[in-house]
Coordinates of C-alpha atoms and ligand atoms in Angstrom, one line a residue:
X31 CA 21.3 -7.8 -34.6
X32 CA 21.8 -4.7 -32.3
X33 CA 19.7 -1.6 -33.5
X34 CA 21.4 1.0 -34.8
X35 CA 20.1 4.7 -33.1
X36 CA 19.8 7.7 -35.0
X37 CA 21.2 10.6 -32.5
X38 CA 18.8 11.0 -29.9
X39 CA 16.6 8.3 -30.8
X40 CA 17.9 6.2 -28.0
X41 CA 16.7 8.4 -25.3
X42 CA 13.5 9.1 -26.9
X43 CA 12.7 5.6 -26.7
X44 CA 13.9 5.1 -23.3
X45 CA 11.6 8.0 -22.2
X46 CA 8.6 6.4 -24.1
X47 CA 9.1 3.2 -22.5
X48 CA 9.5 4.8 -18.8
X49 CA 6.1 6.8 -19.5
X50 CA 4.5 3.5 -20.5
X51 CA 5.6 1.7 -17.4
X52 CA 4.4 4.7 -15.3
X53 CA 1.3 4.4 -16.9
X54 CA 0.4 0.8 -15.8
X55 CA 2.5 1.1 -12.5
X56 CA -0.1 0.4 -9.7
X57 CA 1.9 2.0 -6.8
X58 CA 1.7 5.3 -8.6
X59 CA -2.2 4.9 -9.4
X60 CA -2.3 4.1 -5.4
X61 CA -0.7 7.1 -4.4
X62 CA -2.9 9.1 -6.5
X63 CA -6.0 7.7 -5.5
X64 CA -5.2 7.8 -1.9
X65 CA -4.4 11.2 -2.3
X66 CA -8.4 13.0 -1.7
X67 CA -8.6 11.0 1.5
X68 CA -5.2 12.3 3.3
X69 CA -5.2 15.7 5.0
X70 CA -2.8 17.4 7.3
X71 CA -3.3 16.2 10.9
X72 CA -4.8 13.4 9.9
X73 CA -4.3 9.5 10.7
X74 CA -3.1 6.9 8.3
X75 CA -1.9 3.2 7.9
X76 CA 0.3 1.2 5.7
X77 CA -0.5 -2.3 6.4
X78 CA 2.8 -3.6 4.7
X79 CA 5.7 -1.1 5.2
X80 CA 8.2 -2.7 3.0
X81 CA 10.8 -0.5 2.0
X82 CA 8.7 2.5 3.2
X83 CA 7.7 4.3 0.0
X84 CA 4.3 4.3 0.9
X85 CA 4.6 4.9 4.5
X86 CA 7.0 8.4 3.5
X87 CA 4.0 9.0 0.9
X88 CA 1.3 9.0 3.7
X89 CA 3.6 11.1 6.1
X90 CA 4.3 13.6 3.5
X91 CA 0.2 14.0 3.2
X92 CA -0.3 14.1 7.0
X93 CA 2.5 16.3 7.4
X94 CA 4.5 16.4 10.9
X95 CA 1.5 17.0 12.8
X96 CA -0.2 13.9 11.4
X97 CA 0.5 10.1 12.5
X98 CA 1.0 7.2 10.3
X99 CA 1.3 3.6 11.8
X100 CA 3.1 1.1 9.5
X101 CA 3.1 -2.5 9.7
X102 CA 5.5 -5.3 9.0
X103 CA 6.7 -8.7 9.8
X104 CA 10.1 -8.1 9.0
X105 CA 12.8 -6.2 11.0
X106 CA 14.9 -5.7 7.8
X107 CA 11.7 -3.9 6.1
X108 CA 11.3 -1.9 9.3
X109 CA 14.8 -0.6 9.4
X110 CA 14.4 0.2 5.8
X111 CA 11.4 2.4 6.4
X112 CA 12.8 3.6 9.6
X113 CA 15.8 4.9 7.4
X114 CA 13.8 6.5 4.7
X115 CA 11.6 8.1 7.0
X116 CA 14.0 9.5 9.4
X117 CA 16.2 10.8 6.3
X118 CA 12.8 12.7 5.2
X119 CA 12.8 14.3 8.9
X120 CA 10.0 12.2 10.1
X121 CA 10.0 11.5 13.9
X122 CA 9.9 7.6 13.9
X123 CA 9.0 5.2 17.0
X124 CA 9.1 1.6 16.9
X125 CA 6.7 -0.4 18.6
X126 CA 7.9 -3.8 19.5
X127 CA 5.7 -5.7 21.0
X128 CA 2.6 -4.1 18.9
X129 CA 1.0 -1.9 21.5
X130 CA -1.8 0.9 21.2
X131 CA -0.7 4.2 19.4
X132 CA -1.5 7.2 21.0
X133 CA -3.1 9.6 18.5
X134 CA -2.0 12.6 20.2
X135 CA 1.5 11.7 19.3
X136 CA 2.3 12.8 15.8
X137 CA 5.0 10.8 13.6
X138 CA 5.4 7.7 12.5
X139 CA 4.8 4.3 14.5
X140 CA 6.4 1.2 13.1
X141 CA 4.7 -2.1 14.4
X142 CA 6.7 -5.3 14.4
X143 CA 4.2 -7.7 13.8
X144 CA 1.0 -8.9 11.9
X145 CA -1.5 -6.4 10.1
X146 CA -4.2 -8.4 11.3
X147 CA -3.5 -6.9 14.7
X148 CA -4.9 -3.4 13.4
X149 CA -7.8 -2.9 15.7
X150 CA -5.6 -3.6 18.9
X151 CA -3.1 -1.0 17.7
X152 CA -5.5 1.8 16.7
X153 CA -7.6 3.9 19.1
X154 CA -9.0 6.6 16.5
X155 CA -10.3 6.1 13.0
X156 CA -8.0 6.3 10.0
X157 CA -8.5 8.3 6.9
X158 CA -6.7 6.1 4.8
X159 CA -5.2 2.6 5.0
X160 CA -2.8 1.2 2.2
X161 CA -1.4 -2.6 1.6
X162 CA 1.0 -3.2 -1.2
X163 CA 1.0 -7.0 -1.2
X164 CA 3.5 -9.6 -2.1
X165 CA 7.1 -9.9 -1.2
X166 CA 9.9 -7.0 0.2
X167 CA 11.5 -6.2 -3.0
X168 CA 15.2 -7.2 -2.6
X169 CA 14.3 -9.2 0.1
X170 CA 13.3 -13.1 0.7
X171 CA 10.6 -14.0 -1.8
X172 CA 9.1 -16.7 0.4
X173 CA 8.0 -14.4 2.7
X174 CA 4.9 -12.8 1.1
X175 CA 1.4 -11.5 2.5
X176 CA -1.0 -14.5 3.1
X177 CA -4.7 -14.7 2.1
X178 CA -6.2 -15.3 5.7
X179 CA -4.2 -12.6 7.4
X180 CA -4.5 -10.2 4.5
X181 CA -8.2 -10.5 4.6
X182 CA -8.5 -10.4 8.3
X183 CA -6.2 -7.2 8.3
X184 CA -8.9 -5.8 5.6
X185 CA -11.7 -6.6 7.5
X186 CA -10.3 -4.7 10.6
X187 CA -9.3 -1.5 8.2
X188 CA -13.0 -1.5 6.6
X189 CA -14.2 -1.9 9.9
X190 CA -12.4 0.9 11.5
X191 CA -11.9 3.3 8.6
X192 CA -13.0 6.9 9.0
X193 CA -16.1 8.0 6.9
X194 CA -14.8 9.6 3.8
X195 CA -11.3 7.2 4.2
X196 CA -10.2 5.3 1.6
X197 CA -8.8 1.7 1.6
X198 CA -6.4 1.0 -1.4
X199 CA -4.7 -2.4 -1.8
X200 CA -2.4 -3.5 -4.8
X201 CA -2.5 -7.2 -5.3
X202 CA 0.0 -9.2 -7.1
X203 CA -1.6 -12.4 -9.2
X204 CA 1.5 -13.2 -10.8
X205 CA 3.5 -15.0 -8.0
X206 CA 3.5 -18.0 -6.1
X207 CA 0.2 -17.8 -4.1
X208 CA -0.5 -14.3 -5.1
X209 CA -3.6 -15.6 -7.1
X210 CA -5.3 -17.2 -4.8
X211 CA -4.7 -13.8 -2.4
X212 CA -5.3 -11.7 -5.4
X213 CA -8.7 -13.4 -6.0
X214 CA -10.0 -13.1 -2.4
X215 CA -8.9 -9.3 -2.2
X216 CA -10.8 -8.7 -5.3
X217 CA -13.8 -10.8 -3.7
X218 CA -13.5 -8.7 -0.3
X219 CA -14.0 -5.6 -2.4
X220 CA -16.7 -7.0 -4.4
X221 CA -18.7 -7.9 -1.1
X222 CA -18.6 -4.3 0.5
X223 CA -22.1 -3.2 0.8
X224 CA -22.6 -0.5 -2.1
X225 CA -25.0 1.7 0.1
X226 CA -21.8 1.9 2.3
X227 CA -19.0 1.8 -0.1
X228 CA -17.8 3.0 -3.7
X229 CA -15.4 0.5 -5.3
X230 CA -12.9 0.9 -7.9
X231 CA -10.7 -1.9 -9.9
X232 CA -8.0 -0.5 -12.0
X233 CA -6.2 -3.3 -13.8
X234 CA -4.2 -4.1 -16.9
X235 CA -6.7 -5.2 -19.3
X236 CA -4.2 -7.5 -21.8
X237 CA -1.8 -8.7 -18.9
X238 CA -4.0 -11.4 -16.6
X239 CA -1.0 -11.7 -14.2
X240 CA -0.2 -8.1 -13.9
X241 CA -0.5 -6.0 -10.6
X242 CA -3.8 -4.5 -10.1
X243 CA -5.5 -2.1 -7.8
X244 CA -8.0 -2.2 -5.5
X245 CA -10.2 1.0 -3.8
X246 CA -12.9 1.6 -1.5
X247 CA -14.0 4.7 -0.1
X248 CA -16.5 4.6 2.8
X249 CA -19.3 6.7 2.6
X250 CA -20.6 8.4 5.6
X251 CA -22.0 5.9 8.0
X252 CA -20.4 3.1 6.4
X253 CA -19.2 -0.1 8.3
Ligands
SAM246 C1 5.6 -5.4 -1.4 S1 6.2 -5.3 0.0 C2 5.6 -3.7 0.6 C3 6.2 -2.6 -0.1 C4 6.0 -1.3 0.8 N1 4.8 -0.8 0.4 C5 6.9 -0.1 -0.2 O1 6.6 1.3 -0.5 O2 8.1 -0.3 0.0 C6 5.0 -6.2 1.4 C7 5.4 -6.2 2.5 O3 4.9 -6.9 3.8 C8 4.9 -7.4 4.8 N2 4.1 -8.6 5.1 C9 4.0 -9.8 4.7 N3 3.1 -10.3 5.5 C10 2.8 -9.2 6.5 C11 2.0 -9.3 7.5 N4 1.0 -10.7 7.6 N5 1.6 -8.3 8.2 C12 2.5 -7.3 8.0 N6 3.5 -7.3 7.0 C13 3.7 -8.1 6.1 C14 6.4 -8.2 3.7 O4 7.3 -8.5 4.9 C15 6.9 -7.2 2.9 O5 8.0 -6.1 3.5

Protein backbone atom coordinates (compact mmCIF):
# COMPACT_ATOMS: atom_id res chain seq x y z
CA UNK A 1 0.00 0.00 0.00
CA UNK A 2 1.33 3.46 -0.92
CA UNK A 3 2.17 5.60 2.15
CA UNK A 4 -0.12 8.51 3.04
CA UNK A 5 1.90 11.70 3.51
CA UNK A 6 0.94 14.57 5.81
CA UNK A 7 1.51 18.02 4.30
CA UNK A 8 5.26 18.72 4.09
CA UNK A 9 6.24 15.23 5.34
CA UNK A 10 7.10 13.84 1.93
CA UNK A 11 9.46 16.77 1.27
CA UNK A 12 11.05 16.27 4.71
CA UNK A 13 11.62 12.57 4.03
CA UNK A 14 13.16 13.37 0.65
CA UNK A 15 15.51 15.92 2.22
CA UNK A 16 16.58 13.42 4.90
CA UNK A 17 17.20 10.77 2.27
CA UNK A 18 19.37 13.09 0.21
CA UNK A 19 21.29 14.26 3.31
CA UNK A 20 22.01 10.60 4.16
CA UNK A 21 23.10 9.89 0.59
CA UNK A 22 25.48 12.84 0.73
CA UNK A 23 26.82 11.69 4.08
CA UNK A 24 28.13 8.44 2.59
CA UNK A 25 28.95 9.74 -0.89
CA UNK A 26 32.66 9.04 -1.27
CA UNK A 27 33.23 11.39 -4.22
CA UNK A 28 32.08 14.24 -1.98
CA UNK A 29 34.49 13.18 0.78
CA UNK A 30 37.20 12.82 -1.87
CA UNK A 31 36.86 16.49 -2.82
CA UNK A 32 36.80 17.61 0.81
CA UNK A 33 39.99 15.67 1.49
CA UNK A 34 41.73 16.93 -1.65
CA UNK A 35 41.02 20.53 -0.84
CA UNK A 36 43.84 21.24 1.69
CA UNK A 37 46.45 20.13 -0.86
CA UNK A 38 45.22 22.38 -3.65
CA UNK A 39 46.49 25.94 -4.02
CA UNK A 40 45.93 28.53 -6.71
CA UNK A 41 48.40 28.25 -9.59
CA UNK A 42 49.31 24.63 -8.74
CA UNK A 43 49.34 21.42 -10.77
CA UNK A 44 46.73 18.69 -10.18
CA UNK A 45 45.94 15.41 -11.92
CA UNK A 46 42.72 13.52 -12.52
CA UNK A 47 43.57 9.93 -13.49
CA UNK A 48 39.99 9.21 -14.59
CA UNK A 49 38.29 12.21 -16.20
CA UNK A 50 34.92 10.48 -16.84
CA UNK A 51 32.23 13.14 -17.00
CA UNK A 52 34.58 15.79 -15.67
CA UNK A 53 33.17 16.48 -12.21
CA UNK A 54 36.48 15.90 -10.42
CA UNK A 55 38.46 17.66 -13.17
CA UNK A 56 36.20 20.67 -12.74
CA UNK A 57 36.71 20.62 -8.98
CA UNK A 58 40.50 20.52 -9.39
CA UNK A 59 40.41 23.36 -11.89
CA UNK A 60 38.22 25.48 -9.62
CA UNK A 61 40.77 25.02 -6.83
CA UNK A 62 43.99 25.67 -8.81
CA UNK A 63 42.24 28.52 -10.64
CA UNK A 64 42.79 29.90 -14.13
CA UNK A 65 46.54 30.26 -13.45
CA UNK A 66 46.88 26.58 -12.48
CA UNK A 67 47.19 23.40 -14.53
CA UNK A 68 45.05 20.26 -14.49
CA UNK A 69 45.99 17.13 -16.42
CA UNK A 70 43.14 14.65 -16.85
CA UNK A 71 43.35 11.17 -18.41
CA UNK A 72 40.73 8.93 -19.92
CA UNK A 73 40.76 6.05 -22.37
CA UNK A 74 37.40 7.03 -23.80
CA UNK A 75 36.95 9.86 -26.28
CA UNK A 76 33.38 10.26 -25.11
CA UNK A 77 34.52 10.87 -21.52
CA UNK A 78 37.02 13.48 -22.65
CA UNK A 79 34.38 15.20 -24.76
CA UNK A 80 32.06 15.35 -21.74
CA UNK A 81 34.88 16.69 -19.59
CA UNK A 82 35.91 19.29 -22.19
CA UNK A 83 32.32 20.49 -22.49
CA UNK A 84 31.94 20.81 -18.71
CA UNK A 85 35.22 22.64 -18.26
CA UNK A 86 34.77 24.98 -21.21
CA UNK A 87 31.32 25.99 -20.05
CA UNK A 88 32.89 26.85 -16.68
CA UNK A 89 35.34 29.13 -18.51
CA UNK A 90 38.47 26.95 -18.54
CA UNK A 91 41.02 26.88 -21.33
CA UNK A 92 40.99 23.22 -22.48
CA UNK A 93 43.58 21.52 -24.69
CA UNK A 94 43.42 17.92 -25.92
CA UNK A 95 46.63 15.90 -26.12
CA UNK A 96 46.48 13.13 -28.69
CA UNK A 97 48.73 11.22 -28.45
CA UNK A 98 49.78 11.85 -24.87
CA UNK A 99 52.74 14.20 -24.82
CA UNK A 100 54.53 16.19 -22.17
CA UNK A 101 52.42 18.94 -20.60
CA UNK A 102 54.46 22.10 -20.18
CA UNK A 103 53.85 23.48 -16.72
CA UNK A 104 54.13 27.06 -17.98
CA UNK A 105 50.84 26.58 -19.82
CA UNK A 106 47.86 27.12 -17.55
CA UNK A 107 44.57 25.36 -18.21
CA UNK A 108 43.15 21.87 -18.49
CA UNK A 109 45.03 19.27 -20.55
CA UNK A 110 43.01 16.23 -21.54
CA UNK A 111 45.04 13.16 -22.33
CA UNK A 112 43.39 10.43 -24.38
CA UNK A 113 45.23 7.40 -23.10
CA UNK A 114 45.99 5.17 -20.17
CA UNK A 115 46.74 6.82 -16.82
CA UNK A 116 49.66 4.42 -16.34
CA UNK A 117 51.52 6.81 -18.71
CA UNK A 118 51.40 9.55 -16.08
CA UNK A 119 55.15 9.95 -15.70
CA UNK A 120 55.65 10.50 -19.43
CA UNK A 121 53.14 13.36 -19.40
CA UNK A 122 54.18 15.33 -16.30
CA UNK A 123 57.30 17.43 -15.97
CA UNK A 124 56.55 18.79 -12.48
CA UNK A 125 55.31 17.45 -9.17
CA UNK A 126 51.52 17.63 -8.76
CA UNK A 127 49.91 18.83 -5.52
CA UNK A 128 47.08 16.36 -5.84
CA UNK A 129 46.18 13.26 -7.81
CA UNK A 130 42.63 11.91 -7.83
CA UNK A 131 41.20 8.69 -9.26
CA UNK A 132 37.56 7.71 -9.26
CA UNK A 133 37.73 4.09 -10.39
CA UNK A 134 35.17 1.95 -12.19
CA UNK A 135 33.15 2.74 -15.31
CA UNK A 136 31.91 5.92 -16.95
CA UNK A 137 28.47 6.76 -15.50
CA UNK A 138 26.05 6.61 -18.42
CA UNK A 139 28.64 4.74 -20.53
CA UNK A 140 29.67 1.16 -21.27
CA UNK A 141 29.96 -0.70 -17.95
CA UNK A 142 32.42 -3.15 -19.51
CA UNK A 143 34.99 -0.36 -19.94
CA UNK A 144 36.28 -0.20 -16.39
CA UNK A 145 39.56 0.62 -14.71
CA UNK A 146 41.79 -2.47 -14.33
CA UNK A 147 43.93 -3.62 -11.45
CA UNK A 148 47.28 -3.64 -13.31
CA UNK A 149 47.00 -0.24 -14.99
CA UNK A 150 45.46 1.33 -11.89
CA UNK A 151 48.38 0.09 -9.77
CA UNK A 152 50.89 1.32 -12.35
CA UNK A 153 49.22 4.76 -12.31
CA UNK A 154 49.17 4.88 -8.50
CA UNK A 155 52.85 3.94 -8.33
CA UNK A 156 53.70 6.71 -10.80
CA UNK A 157 51.49 9.17 -8.89
CA UNK A 158 53.06 8.29 -5.54
CA UNK A 159 56.54 8.74 -6.99
CA UNK A 160 55.92 12.16 -8.52
CA UNK A 161 53.56 13.73 -5.95
CA UNK A 162 54.87 16.90 -4.28
CA UNK A 163 55.73 16.81 -0.56
CA UNK A 164 52.50 17.69 1.26
CA UNK A 165 50.53 16.54 -1.79
CA UNK A 166 47.59 14.14 -1.61
CA UNK A 167 46.62 11.03 -3.52
CA UNK A 168 42.89 10.31 -3.28
CA UNK A 169 41.20 7.22 -4.74
CA UNK A 170 37.57 6.12 -4.70
CA UNK A 171 37.34 2.33 -5.12
CA UNK A 172 34.26 0.31 -6.12
CA UNK A 173 34.27 -3.27 -4.83
CA UNK A 174 30.62 -3.80 -5.89
CA UNK A 175 30.95 -4.33 -9.65
CA UNK A 176 32.50 -7.13 -11.73
CA UNK A 177 36.29 -7.09 -11.25
CA UNK A 178 35.93 -4.20 -8.83
CA UNK A 179 36.51 -6.29 -5.75
CA UNK A 180 39.92 -7.52 -6.89
CA UNK A 181 40.98 -4.05 -8.01
CA UNK A 182 39.72 -2.45 -4.77
CA UNK A 183 41.66 -4.96 -2.68
CA UNK A 184 44.83 -4.33 -4.68
CA UNK A 185 44.42 -0.56 -4.30
CA UNK A 186 43.84 -0.93 -0.58
CA UNK A 187 46.99 -3.08 -0.31
CA UNK A 188 48.90 -0.44 -2.24
CA UNK A 189 47.90 2.28 0.25
CA UNK A 190 48.52 -0.02 3.22
CA UNK A 191 52.04 -0.66 1.90
CA UNK A 192 53.06 3.02 1.76
CA UNK A 193 56.02 3.70 4.05
CA UNK A 194 54.56 5.18 7.26
CA UNK A 195 57.66 7.34 7.73
CA UNK A 196 56.94 9.03 4.43
CA UNK A 197 53.17 8.86 4.16
CA UNK A 198 50.08 9.36 6.27
CA UNK A 199 47.04 7.47 5.08
CA UNK A 200 43.33 7.19 5.68
CA UNK A 201 40.65 4.70 4.68
CA UNK A 202 37.05 5.92 4.82
CA UNK A 203 34.37 3.30 4.34
CA UNK A 204 30.76 2.52 4.97
CA UNK A 205 30.95 0.29 8.03
CA UNK A 206 27.79 -1.77 7.44
CA UNK A 207 27.81 -2.09 3.63
CA UNK A 208 30.80 -4.14 2.60
CA UNK A 209 30.31 -3.67 -1.17
CA UNK A 210 29.83 0.10 -1.00
CA UNK A 211 32.48 2.37 -2.55
CA UNK A 212 35.29 3.39 -0.22
CA UNK A 213 37.93 6.08 -0.14
CA UNK A 214 41.69 5.92 0.25
CA UNK A 215 43.73 9.03 0.94
CA UNK A 216 47.49 9.40 1.38
CA UNK A 217 49.47 12.54 2.08
CA UNK A 218 53.17 12.59 1.24
CA UNK A 219 55.32 13.94 4.02
CA UNK A 220 58.39 16.04 3.27
CA UNK A 221 61.01 13.90 1.56
CA UNK A 222 58.54 11.04 0.80
CA UNK A 223 58.63 8.82 -2.31
C1 LIG B 1 34.03 6.49 -12.56
S1 LIG B 1 34.57 7.18 -14.07
C2 LIG B 1 35.32 8.67 -13.55
C3 LIG B 1 34.36 9.73 -13.08
C4 LIG B 1 34.95 11.13 -13.10
N1 LIG B 1 36.05 11.28 -12.19
C5 LIG B 1 33.93 12.23 -12.93
O1 LIG B 1 34.12 13.10 -12.06
O2 LIG B 1 32.95 12.26 -13.68
C6 LIG B 1 35.96 6.17 -14.48
C7 LIG B 1 36.62 6.57 -15.79
O3 LIG B 1 37.89 5.91 -15.87
C8 LIG B 1 38.19 5.70 -17.23
N2 LIG B 1 39.27 4.72 -17.37
C9 LIG B 1 39.21 3.38 -17.29
N3 LIG B 1 40.43 2.83 -17.45
C10 LIG B 1 41.29 3.86 -17.64
C11 LIG B 1 42.70 3.93 -17.88
N4 LIG B 1 43.44 2.83 -17.90
N5 LIG B 1 43.26 5.14 -18.04
C12 LIG B 1 42.49 6.28 -18.00
N6 LIG B 1 41.14 6.27 -17.77
C13 LIG B 1 40.55 5.07 -17.60
C14 LIG B 1 36.85 5.24 -17.80
O4 LIG B 1 36.83 5.41 -19.20
C15 LIG B 1 35.87 6.15 -17.05
O5 LIG B 1 35.51 7.27 -17.81
